[in-house]
Amino acid sequence: CLPPSLSLCLSLSPPADIISTVEFNHTGELLATGDKGGRVVIFQREPESKTEPFSQGEYNVYSTFQSHEPEFDYLKSLEIEEKINKIRWLPQQNAAHFLLSTNDKTIKLWKVPVLKPMDLMVEVSPRRVFANAHTYHVNSISVNSDYETYMSADDLRINLWHLDITDRSFNIVDIKPANMEDLTEVITAAEFHPHHCNLFVYSSSKGTLRLCDMREAALCDKHSKLFEEPEDPSARSFFSEIISSVSDVKFSHSGRYLLTRDYLTAKVWDLNMESKPLETYQVHDYLRSKLCSLYENDCIFDKFECAWNGSDSVIMTGAYNNFFRMFDRNTKRDVTLEASRESSKPRAVLKPRRVCAAGGKRRKDDISVDSLDFTKKILHTAWHPSENIIAIAATNNLYIFQDKLNSEMH
Amino acid sequence: MAGADGDDSLYPIAVLIDELRNEDVQLRLNSIKKLSTIALALGVERTRTELLPFLTDTIYDEDEVLLALAEQLGNFTMLVGGPEYVHCLLPPLESLATVEETVVRDKAVESLRKISQEHSPVDLEVHFEPLVKRLASGDWFTSRTSACGLFSVCYPRVSSTVKAEIRQHFRTLCSDDTPMVRRAAASKLGEFAKVLELDYVKSDIISLFTALASDEQDSVRLLAVEACVSIATLLPQEDLETLVMPTLRQAAEDKSWRVRYMVADKFSELQKAVGPEITKNDLVPAFQNLLKDCEAEVRAAAANKVKEFCENLPEDSREQIIMTHILPCVKELVSDTNQHVKSALASVIMGLSTILGKDNTIEHLLPLFLAQLKDECPEVRLNIISNLDCVNEVIGIRQLSQSLLPAIVELAEDAKWRVRLAIIEYMPLLAGQLGVEFFDEKLNTLCMAWLIDHVYAIREAATCNLMKLVEKFGAEWAQNTIVPKVLGMANDPNYLHRMTTLFCINALSEACGQDITTKQMLPVVLKMSNDQVANVRFNVAKSLQKIGPVLDSNALQTEVKPVLEKLATDTDMDVKYFAQEAISGTTGSSVLGFLTLSICWPACVQRVFRDKGLKLNNGGHMRMSAKHDLQRRGDFVQENVSAAGVLRQARMLQSLHAAPGFAVNDCLILCCCTVKVT
């Protein structure tokens, strides 16, 4: 069921910059954020202490480092932003931890060492730089379950890398048409299956998902499965294609389901059913009537991410006005919560919020659609791999909430 | 040497520690690379009791340094006192075998394998085998993967109880949770099988092999294919069918193309391992399937093996198998949709002609060769041309010349300069096979046209090509055909073409001999010394230096020297420089200038020199000028000098630079680091 009560345990605002990605490691002991300024901040969960019972579960800054610097491509006269697009942790292989971080072009492998008692600080060191393989902007990286390869996806291509080899990668998907004028869709996200090393999925701006099997061919330009929901002709509008673009795709921990996010909904797909999603959840359906103004202020192109909880029973995704949504797949209950300093004090339980659609009946504490702040958007969220702890990036603030019952029980 | 002076013996280790803590990785690295020198200076006992514990404690975090350390320790046996004490090296190597950087672990395992051979059987059981067990049951995969490489080196030399334990450990690792360990185990399976008793190969290895070959991860399965070769070699022929073939058949039809690729890539080895009967019954159809595989990578790998596979077929049925089973597939590959497949085939297909003989080649292969010579992909055509010698032996190249010429001409004019470069490189070979008449008639113009190509690399290659042609066809041919054309270019309005004349002369003078050089080439070169472009003029100076040795002394004195002297007063700085260089070069005096010494100096020596303001370039090489500086003062430190010599020179250096800070210990550092351990 939904976490009964989430309470804020930490709210941090790294100086100046907007958080662009959030990711827990495989045990949940570490949490990494990347920001627009190319920095990565790593938080570590405090071990349980008898003297301060509440400190358990709190995440404190473990290390901060500059992952990417702004660059300039002199051949193409293009500025390359330092913004961290994605962070992925590698499965732990010894005492130290490793993570991959990427900006638009270059992927880097970092070693996060264990803090030794005498050391004053943790010095994260660069191990490998995987550069010069992407012509377009990298939107996803994903580590394979074989523990030796990972992939990186840009708008038109997906490359496969060996973690030890930086000067060579293999192109596994290429949707670039011979003539760029024939371009009708782009790759928006890609991820490896959590257990089957040969399977990966990528989503497109047309709202489709393609599952590919690397065993079949070296270049996976033919998908094994195509997940697509038939369009309802009656609901067709100028915005149909834009709002159906998949902004994120995530395999469930079990590997059986796929969670996708488009502009208005989150969908759960069964790997065994390509014709339509198993479940569709409305994230903020009240915006359907406001698409015009959202198009004008470019909000309609926002890329919201989505996340599974540890047991695949609850999904979470962000919205506007610092709201984020959770849906319980079993009970079909859903909740809207707000991540803000004003409404959430440390260790206070979060109150559910409600948005009242235009013309609807308004209850006390309801917020009207027209008063939503579209500049406060929650695009990046992450869920602890096994516990009810979530990390929410609200522009330049990071909120970590945890289930109060949970922390009291343990 | 250090032992000669009791108190000074501490310096080397002090320096090592100092350097190991230096911020500059290069200095740390250099000091690790000099570890054997330090150990030698300390003597075996102190190396064991002080140096090794120190190293074990300071396993440093920089991969480059660790890699060098892992490598050094593999050669340390004598430095710790010989085989009796070799086990002292195990603790640091054990730590290195668990680090996360693959290359360091691999190097540590390599060194462990090396020193395992220096352990006595008793030490192997008391010290080495427990280490293997610890690694094999380590918490992190890094240590378990390292263990996989150590089983086979200790297994043959331990008691049967320990052998049983080792087998058990290997079995456990083959079913490890992490794919990395299973991959490491799969890659060492063949090697481990080789040291096992045959009964255990049948009972243990086969079941592990079967399990790994059907692992859920294709990266594990494909490594089992490699093991298949070694296992099949070990088993008697009658067991192959039941124990190996089911797995091999399954691998050849695996769902994953990477596994099938591996089968194709290892096909010749597999063929040899399973023998002629199984080859006829099983491998021939399997090979046909691989040649028709739906994945181009697999077809290309199989196409690469066509010649080798056919060569190794049993003689009695070879021709029949090729003609009825292989050739039809090959014919299809000639028009494959993928150019890598076609070019892989083109690189070996010519080899079939020697196997099939003249008649079959003309009837069946020649049409394929001709088709490939017209292929749209230049690489295919190049591969055919580069292997012409095979066909030449069987049917003579004339059969092909009709198609050959257009193919060569097209490649010679290809828009991609790399393609043009590739064909130029085959020219001498072609010229040899086609003969001088055919060459003069058809190819000579091409060779001359390349001299005025707009890409420098092509002009350069064309120059070199001319030299090879002259070596092949002789000076007289050169005089009649190419020399006039080359010299004619000296009047070309384009200065790049005029320079090509000079480059050609540089390349050709030796092959053409004194007569042609003096009478025909020299006047042209001398005349060009008045060229208005400075680049041409300094190339004249360079050319004169180059052809100097071919000329007689009379010409040198009366013709070359005045011109060079004139160029030495040129207004252009470069012309002056090269003219002066040529004057000193042609008159036999030593070449001055900034030659770089090839001696890489030890870090602490570099530091000493740097402190003293001597010139060192970035790579730690000492420049010649610094050498002269020392030489003038009477002596010089060289590589490979004796210890006594070094000491003497160190004292000399000390007297040279009797400045504060340059003390006796610096000299000793210098000594320690310069002595080579041999």
Short mmCIF file of C-alpha atoms in Angstrom, two decimals, chain B residues 46-427:
data_model
loop_
_atom_site.label_atom_id
_atom_site.label_comp_id
_atom_site.label_asym_id
_atom_site.label_seq_id
_atom_site.Cartn_x
_atom_site.Cartn_y
_atom_site.Cartn_z
CA ARG B 46 66.12 -6.24 4.97
CA THR B 47 64.07 -6.57 1.80
CA ARG B 48 62.08 -9.29 3.52
CA THR B 49 61.78 -7.66 6.90
CA GLU B 50 61.48 -3.99 5.98
CA LEU B 51 60.76 -3.35 2.34
CA LEU B 52 58.01 -5.91 1.76
CA PRO B 53 56.02 -5.07 4.91
CA PHE B 54 56.32 -1.42 3.99
CA LEU B 55 54.99 -2.11 0.50
CA THR B 56 52.17 -4.27 1.80
CA ASP B 57 51.08 -1.47 4.11
CA THR B 58 51.33 1.25 1.53
CA ILE B 59 49.40 -0.42 -1.27
CA TYR B 60 48.92 2.83 -3.05
CA ASP B 61 45.81 3.98 -4.76
CA GLU B 62 47.18 4.96 -8.15
CA ASP B 63 46.60 2.22 -10.69
CA GLU B 64 49.71 2.94 -12.71
CA VAL B 65 51.85 2.60 -9.60
CA LEU B 66 50.08 -0.56 -8.51
CA LEU B 67 50.51 -2.05 -11.94
CA ALA B 68 54.24 -1.41 -11.86
CA LEU B 69 54.44 -2.85 -8.34
CA ALA B 70 52.55 -5.99 -9.32
CA GLU B 71 54.90 -6.50 -12.23
CA GLN B 72 58.07 -5.89 -10.17
CA LEU B 73 57.10 -8.36 -7.49
CA GLY B 74 56.90 -11.15 -10.05
CA ASN B 75 60.66 -10.87 -10.55
CA PHE B 76 61.58 -10.51 -6.90
CA THR B 77 62.38 -14.10 -5.97
CA MET B 78 66.15 -13.70 -5.96
CA LEU B 79 65.91 -10.36 -4.19
CA VAL B 80 64.17 -11.88 -1.18
CA GLY B 81 66.65 -14.73 -0.94
CA GLY B 82 65.61 -17.27 -3.54
CA PRO B 83 62.91 -19.96 -3.66
CA GLU B 84 63.25 -20.65 0.04
CA TYR B 85 61.78 -17.25 0.87
CA VAL B 86 59.62 -16.63 -2.16
CA HIS B 87 56.44 -16.90 -0.08
CA CYS B 88 57.28 -13.50 1.47
CA LEU B 89 56.01 -12.00 -1.78
CA LEU B 90 52.55 -13.43 -1.36
CA PRO B 91 50.99 -10.84 1.02
CA PRO B 92 51.50 -7.77 -1.20
CA LEU B 93 50.50 -9.70 -4.31
CA GLU B 94 47.40 -11.01 -2.58
CA SER B 95 46.28 -7.46 -1.85
CA LEU B 96 47.02 -6.43 -5.41
CA ALA B 97 44.97 -9.36 -6.71
CA THR B 98 41.88 -7.89 -5.07
CA VAL B 99 41.95 -4.27 -6.26
CA GLU B 100 39.18 -3.09 -8.51
CA GLU B 101 41.26 -2.20 -11.54
CA THR B 102 41.31 -5.18 -13.88
CA VAL B 103 44.76 -4.61 -15.36
CA VAL B 104 46.34 -4.47 -11.90
CA ARG B 105 44.60 -7.66 -10.77
CA ASP B 106 45.60 -9.42 -13.97
CA LYS B 107 49.21 -8.37 -13.54
CA ALA B 108 49.20 -9.52 -9.89
CA VAL B 109 47.79 -12.88 -10.98
CA GLU B 110 50.43 -13.12 -13.69
CA SER B 111 53.16 -12.50 -11.10
CA LEU B 112 51.59 -14.98 -8.69
CA ARG B 113 51.53 -17.59 -11.43
CA LYS B 114 55.17 -16.89 -12.13
CA ILE B 115 56.34 -17.19 -8.53
CA SER B 116 54.15 -20.23 -7.89
CA GLN B 117 56.67 -22.16 -9.97
CA GLU B 118 59.42 -21.09 -7.60
CA HIS B 119 57.67 -22.52 -4.54
CA SER B 120 58.71 -25.93 -3.30
CA PRO B 121 55.82 -28.44 -3.17
CA VAL B 122 55.68 -28.01 0.60
CA ASP B 123 55.62 -24.21 0.44
CA LEU B 124 52.99 -24.42 -2.24
CA GLU B 125 50.68 -26.24 0.17
CA VAL B 126 51.63 -24.24 3.23
CA HIS B 127 51.64 -20.74 1.75
CA PHE B 128 50.36 -20.57 -1.80
CA GLU B 129 47.33 -22.79 -1.78
CA PRO B 130 45.81 -21.12 1.34
CA LEU B 131 46.12 -17.80 -0.51
CA VAL B 132 44.22 -19.24 -3.47
CA LYS B 133 41.53 -20.47 -1.10
CA ARG B 134 41.26 -17.09 0.60
CA LEU B 135 40.88 -15.38 -2.75
CA ALA B 136 38.36 -17.96 -3.92
CA SER B 137 36.15 -17.35 -0.92
CA GLY B 138 36.62 -13.58 -0.81
CA ASP B 139 33.66 -11.29 -0.26
CA TRP B 140 34.08 -9.27 -3.41
CA PHE B 141 34.10 -10.63 -6.89
CA THR B 142 37.48 -9.06 -7.58
CA SER B 143 39.31 -11.58 -5.41
CA ARG B 144 37.25 -14.53 -6.67
CA THR B 145 37.99 -13.70 -10.30
CA SER B 146 41.69 -13.56 -9.48
CA ALA B 147 41.50 -16.99 -7.82
CA CYS B 148 40.26 -18.51 -11.09
CA GLY B 149 43.63 -17.93 -12.72
CA LEU B 150 45.62 -19.59 -9.93
CA PHE B 151 44.08 -23.05 -9.64
CA SER B 152 45.82 -24.53 -12.64
CA VAL B 153 49.32 -23.50 -11.51
CA CYS B 154 49.16 -25.12 -8.11
CA TYR B 155 47.02 -28.17 -8.90
CA PRO B 156 49.69 -30.41 -10.45
CA ARG B 157 52.07 -30.05 -7.51
CA VAL B 158 49.93 -30.61 -4.44
CA SER B 159 48.71 -33.71 -2.58
CA SER B 160 45.51 -35.45 -3.56
CA THR B 161 43.53 -34.08 -0.60
CA VAL B 162 44.43 -30.53 -1.54
CA LYS B 163 43.65 -31.37 -5.17
CA ALA B 164 40.15 -32.37 -4.15
CA GLU B 165 39.74 -29.04 -2.36
CA ILE B 166 40.94 -27.11 -5.36
CA ARG B 167 38.47 -28.91 -7.61
CA GLN B 168 35.70 -28.09 -5.16
CA HIS B 169 36.65 -24.42 -5.12
CA PHE B 170 36.70 -24.26 -8.89
CA ARG B 171 33.27 -25.91 -9.03
CA THR B 172 31.91 -23.32 -6.61
CA LEU B 173 33.26 -20.42 -8.66
CA CYS B 174 31.75 -21.84 -11.86
CA SER B 175 28.32 -21.33 -10.31
CA ASP B 176 29.11 -18.01 -8.62
CA ASP B 177 26.32 -15.45 -8.34
CA THR B 178 28.12 -12.76 -10.25
CA PRO B 179 28.65 -13.10 -13.99
CA MET B 180 32.17 -11.68 -13.67
CA VAL B 181 33.34 -14.66 -11.66
CA ARG B 182 31.57 -17.14 -13.92
CA ARG B 183 33.24 -15.45 -16.89
CA ALA B 184 36.64 -15.71 -15.21
CA ALA B 185 36.01 -19.38 -14.41
CA ALA B 186 34.79 -20.11 -17.95
CA SER B 187 37.86 -18.47 -19.44
CA LYS B 188 40.16 -20.61 -17.28
CA LEU B 189 38.19 -23.83 -17.72
CA GLY B 190 40.28 -25.10 -20.62
CA GLU B 191 43.52 -24.33 -18.87
CA PHE B 192 42.33 -26.05 -15.67
CA ALA B 193 41.14 -29.10 -17.64
CA LYS B 194 44.63 -29.52 -19.05
CA VAL B 195 46.18 -30.09 -15.61
CA LEU B 196 43.45 -32.39 -14.33
CA GLU B 197 43.57 -36.18 -14.44
CA LEU B 198 41.53 -37.54 -17.34
CA ASP B 199 38.96 -39.13 -15.05
CA TYR B 200 38.26 -35.82 -13.40
CA VAL B 201 38.07 -34.12 -16.76
CA LYS B 202 35.27 -36.51 -17.61
CA SER B 203 33.52 -36.33 -14.27
CA ASP B 204 34.06 -32.71 -13.20
CA ILE B 205 35.01 -30.57 -16.14
CA ILE B 206 32.39 -31.84 -18.53
CA SER B 207 29.54 -31.03 -16.16
CA LEU B 208 30.97 -27.56 -15.49
CA PHE B 209 31.50 -27.03 -19.21
CA THR B 210 27.92 -28.04 -19.96
CA ALA B 211 26.61 -25.75 -17.23
CA LEU B 212 28.67 -22.73 -18.34
CA ALA B 213 27.75 -23.35 -21.97
CA SER B 214 24.10 -22.99 -21.05
CA ASP B 215 24.55 -20.05 -18.66
CA GLU B 216 21.82 -17.43 -18.82
CA GLN B 217 24.37 -14.75 -19.76
CA ASP B 218 25.67 -15.00 -23.29
CA SER B 219 28.94 -13.39 -22.20
CA VAL B 220 29.58 -16.56 -20.16
CA ARG B 221 28.37 -18.98 -22.82
CA LEU B 222 30.69 -17.60 -25.45
CA LEU B 223 33.71 -18.19 -23.23
CA ALA B 224 32.71 -21.83 -22.89
CA VAL B 225 33.28 -22.16 -26.64
CA GLU B 226 36.94 -21.36 -26.09
CA ALA B 227 37.17 -24.00 -23.38
CA CYS B 228 35.58 -26.45 -25.77
CA VAL B 229 38.74 -26.46 -27.89
CA SER B 230 41.01 -27.49 -25.01
CA ILE B 231 38.57 -30.02 -23.60
CA ALA B 232 38.03 -31.69 -26.96
CA THR B 233 41.80 -31.97 -27.40
CA LEU B 234 42.12 -33.78 -24.08
CA LEU B 235 39.42 -36.37 -24.56
CA PRO B 236 39.81 -39.59 -26.53
CA GLN B 237 37.99 -39.58 -29.84
CA GLU B 238 35.31 -42.06 -28.71
CA ASP B 239 34.17 -39.80 -25.86
CA LEU B 240 33.85 -36.63 -27.92
CA GLU B 241 30.50 -37.53 -29.40
CA THR B 242 28.79 -37.99 -26.05
CA LEU B 243 30.67 -35.49 -23.90
CA VAL B 244 31.42 -32.49 -26.10
CA MET B 245 29.44 -32.55 -29.30
CA PRO B 246 25.96 -31.93 -27.85
CA THR B 247 27.23 -28.74 -26.26
CA LEU B 248 29.14 -27.66 -29.35
CA ARG B 249 26.13 -28.23 -31.59
CA GLN B 250 24.05 -26.19 -29.22
CA ALA B 251 26.62 -23.37 -29.25
CA ALA B 252 26.70 -23.31 -33.06
CA GLU B 253 22.95 -22.74 -33.03
CA ASP B 254 22.81 -20.52 -29.96
CA LYS B 255 20.14 -17.87 -29.88
CA SER B 256 22.75 -15.21 -29.29
CA TRP B 257 24.80 -14.14 -32.30
CA ARG B 258 27.80 -13.44 -30.08
CA VAL B 259 28.04 -17.12 -29.15
CA ARG B 260 27.72 -18.18 -32.79
CA TYR B 261 30.32 -15.58 -33.67
CA MET B 262 32.69 -17.17 -31.16
CA VAL B 263 32.10 -20.60 -32.73
CA ALA B 264 32.86 -19.16 -36.16
CA ASP B 265 35.93 -17.37 -34.84
CA LYS B 266 37.31 -20.53 -33.21
CA PHE B 267 36.28 -22.81 -36.07
CA SER B 268 39.73 -23.88 -37.21
CA GLU B 269 40.79 -24.74 -33.66
CA LEU B 270 37.59 -26.66 -33.09
CA GLN B 271 38.07 -28.48 -36.35
CA LYS B 272 41.54 -29.62 -35.34
CA ALA B 273 40.38 -30.59 -31.85
CA VAL B 274 37.49 -32.82 -32.90
CA GLY B 275 39.27 -34.58 -35.76
CA PRO B 276 38.34 -35.47 -39.34
CA GLU B 277 35.34 -37.75 -38.78
CA ILE B 278 33.33 -35.34 -36.67
CA THR B 279 34.39 -32.55 -38.99
CA LYS B 280 32.85 -34.36 -41.95
CA ASN B 281 29.64 -35.25 -40.20
CA ASP B 282 29.04 -32.29 -37.94
CA LEU B 283 31.25 -29.34 -38.65
CA VAL B 284 30.64 -29.12 -42.37
CA PRO B 285 26.90 -28.53 -41.97
CA ALA B 286 27.58 -26.26 -38.99
CA PHE B 287 30.03 -24.24 -41.07
CA GLN B 288 27.52 -23.95 -43.89
CA ASN B 289 25.00 -22.57 -41.41
CA LEU B 290 27.47 -20.05 -40.07
CA LEU B 291 28.25 -18.89 -43.60
CA LYS B 292 24.51 -18.34 -44.06
CA ASP B 293 23.92 -16.87 -40.60
CA CYS B 294 21.40 -14.06 -40.35
CA GLU B 295 23.93 -11.84 -38.50
CA ALA B 296 26.58 -10.24 -40.70
CA GLU B 297 29.22 -10.33 -37.93
CA VAL B 298 28.89 -14.12 -37.80
CA ARG B 299 29.05 -14.50 -41.57
CA ALA B 300 32.15 -12.30 -41.68
CA ALA B 301 33.88 -14.36 -38.98
CA ALA B 302 33.00 -17.58 -40.80
CA ALA B 303 34.06 -16.14 -44.18
CA ASN B 304 37.44 -15.38 -42.67
CA LYS B 305 37.86 -19.06 -41.90
CA VAL B 306 36.90 -20.44 -45.32
CA LYS B 307 40.42 -21.07 -46.53
CA GLU B 308 41.70 -22.52 -43.26
CA PHE B 309 38.66 -24.76 -42.89
CA CYS B 310 39.04 -26.10 -46.43
CA GLU B 311 42.77 -26.63 -46.01
CA ASN B 312 42.24 -28.71 -42.90
CA LEU B 313 39.55 -30.94 -44.36
CA PRO B 314 40.55 -34.62 -44.63
CA GLU B 315 42.34 -35.06 -47.92
CA ASP B 316 40.26 -37.98 -49.20
CA SER B 317 37.03 -35.99 -49.31
CA ARG B 318 38.35 -32.43 -49.38
CA GLU B 319 37.56 -31.56 -52.96
CA GLN B 320 34.15 -33.15 -52.88
CA ILE B 321 33.17 -31.32 -49.68
CA ILE B 322 34.37 -27.98 -50.99
CA MET B 323 32.69 -28.34 -54.34
CA THR B 324 29.33 -29.57 -53.08
CA HIS B 325 29.01 -27.92 -49.67
CA ILE B 326 31.28 -24.94 -49.24
CA LEU B 327 31.54 -23.39 -52.68
CA PRO B 328 27.78 -22.78 -53.08
CA CYS B 329 27.81 -20.81 -49.82
CA VAL B 330 30.93 -18.93 -50.90
CA LYS B 331 29.24 -17.96 -54.17
CA GLU B 332 26.40 -16.41 -52.23
CA LEU B 333 28.76 -14.50 -49.98
CA VAL B 334 30.39 -12.87 -53.00
CA SER B 335 27.20 -10.88 -53.43
CA ASP B 336 26.44 -10.46 -49.73
CA THR B 337 24.62 -7.32 -48.66
CA ASN B 338 27.24 -6.49 -46.06
CA GLN B 339 30.58 -5.15 -47.19
CA HIS B 340 32.50 -6.48 -44.17
CA VAL B 341 31.40 -9.98 -45.10
CA LYS B 342 32.48 -9.49 -48.69
CA SER B 343 35.81 -8.04 -47.73
CA ALA B 344 36.47 -10.82 -45.19
CA LEU B 345 35.82 -13.34 -47.92
CA ALA B 346 37.94 -11.44 -50.43
CA SER B 347 40.90 -11.59 -48.05
CA VAL B 348 40.95 -15.41 -48.08
CA ILE B 349 39.11 -16.61 -51.19
CA MET B 350 42.21 -16.55 -53.39
CA GLY B 351 43.73 -19.18 -51.14
CA LEU B 352 41.16 -21.68 -52.35
CA SER B 353 42.77 -21.82 -55.77
CA THR B 354 45.84 -23.68 -54.47
CA ILE B 355 43.55 -26.20 -52.78
CA LEU B 356 41.28 -26.75 -55.79
CA GLY B 357 43.88 -26.73 -58.56
CA LYS B 358 43.98 -25.12 -61.98
CA ASP B 359 40.84 -26.47 -63.65
CA ASN B 360 38.46 -25.88 -60.78
CA THR B 361 39.93 -22.45 -60.22
CA ILE B 362 39.34 -21.40 -63.81
CA GLU B 363 35.88 -22.86 -63.93
CA HIS B 364 34.53 -21.97 -60.49
CA LEU B 365 36.69 -19.45 -58.71
CA LEU B 366 37.77 -17.16 -61.53
CA PRO B 367 34.23 -15.83 -62.10
CA LEU B 368 34.06 -15.02 -58.39
CA PHE B 369 37.41 -13.22 -58.44
CA LEU B 370 36.30 -11.21 -61.44
CA ALA B 371 33.04 -10.30 -59.76
CA GLN B 372 34.90 -9.18 -56.65
CA LEU B 373 37.31 -7.11 -58.71
CA LYS B 374 34.26 -5.17 -59.84
CA ASP B 375 32.74 -4.92 -56.37
CA GLU B 376 31.41 -1.51 -55.36
CA CYS B 377 33.36 -1.62 -52.12
CA PRO B 378 37.04 -0.67 -52.58
CA GLU B 379 38.14 -2.82 -49.67
CA VAL B 380 36.92 -5.95 -51.44
CA ARG B 381 38.87 -5.07 -54.58
CA LEU B 382 41.96 -4.24 -52.55
CA ASN B 383 41.80 -7.54 -50.71
CA ILE B 384 41.64 -9.43 -53.98
CA ILE B 385 44.54 -7.50 -55.44
CA SER B 386 46.65 -7.94 -52.33
CA ASN B 387 46.35 -11.71 -52.56
CA LEU B 388 47.05 -12.10 -56.26
CA ASP B 389 50.16 -14.18 -55.61
CA CYS B 390 48.06 -17.27 -54.68
CA VAL B 391 46.31 -17.22 -58.06
CA ASN B 392 49.44 -16.36 -59.90
CA GLU B 393 50.96 -19.64 -58.80
CA VAL B 394 48.00 -21.72 -59.97
CA ILE B 395 46.65 -20.17 -63.17
CA GLY B 396 48.94 -17.22 -63.88
CA ILE B 397 47.90 -13.66 -63.49
CA ARG B 398 47.18 -13.15 -67.18
CA GLN B 399 43.80 -14.78 -66.76
CA LEU B 400 42.86 -11.88 -64.58
CA SER B 401 44.65 -9.03 -66.24
CA GLN B 402 41.65 -8.02 -68.34
CA SER B 403 39.65 -7.25 -65.23
CA LEU B 404 42.59 -6.36 -63.11
CA LEU B 405 43.57 -3.26 -64.98
CA PRO B 406 40.23 -1.44 -64.78
CA ALA B 407 40.04 -2.37 -61.09
CA ILE B 408 43.47 -0.95 -60.39
CA VAL B 409 42.78 2.20 -62.38
CA GLU B 410 39.55 2.76 -60.52
CA LEU B 411 41.22 2.29 -57.15
CA ALA B 412 44.07 4.53 -58.22
CA GLU B 413 41.58 7.29 -58.87
CA ASP B 414 39.33 6.66 -55.89
CA ALA B 415 38.11 9.78 -54.17
CA LYS B 416 39.30 8.52 -50.79
CA TRP B 417 43.00 9.05 -50.39
CA ARG B 418 43.35 6.08 -48.06
CA VAL B 419 42.16 3.81 -50.82
CA ARG B 420 44.68 5.34 -53.21
CA LEU B 421 47.36 4.86 -50.58
CA ALA B 422 46.47 1.19 -50.18
CA ILE B 423 46.72 0.46 -53.89
CA ILE B 424 50.07 2.24 -54.17
CA GLU B 425 51.42 -0.06 -51.54
CA TYR B 426 50.57 -3.08 -53.68
CA MET B 427 52.19 -1.64 -56.79
#
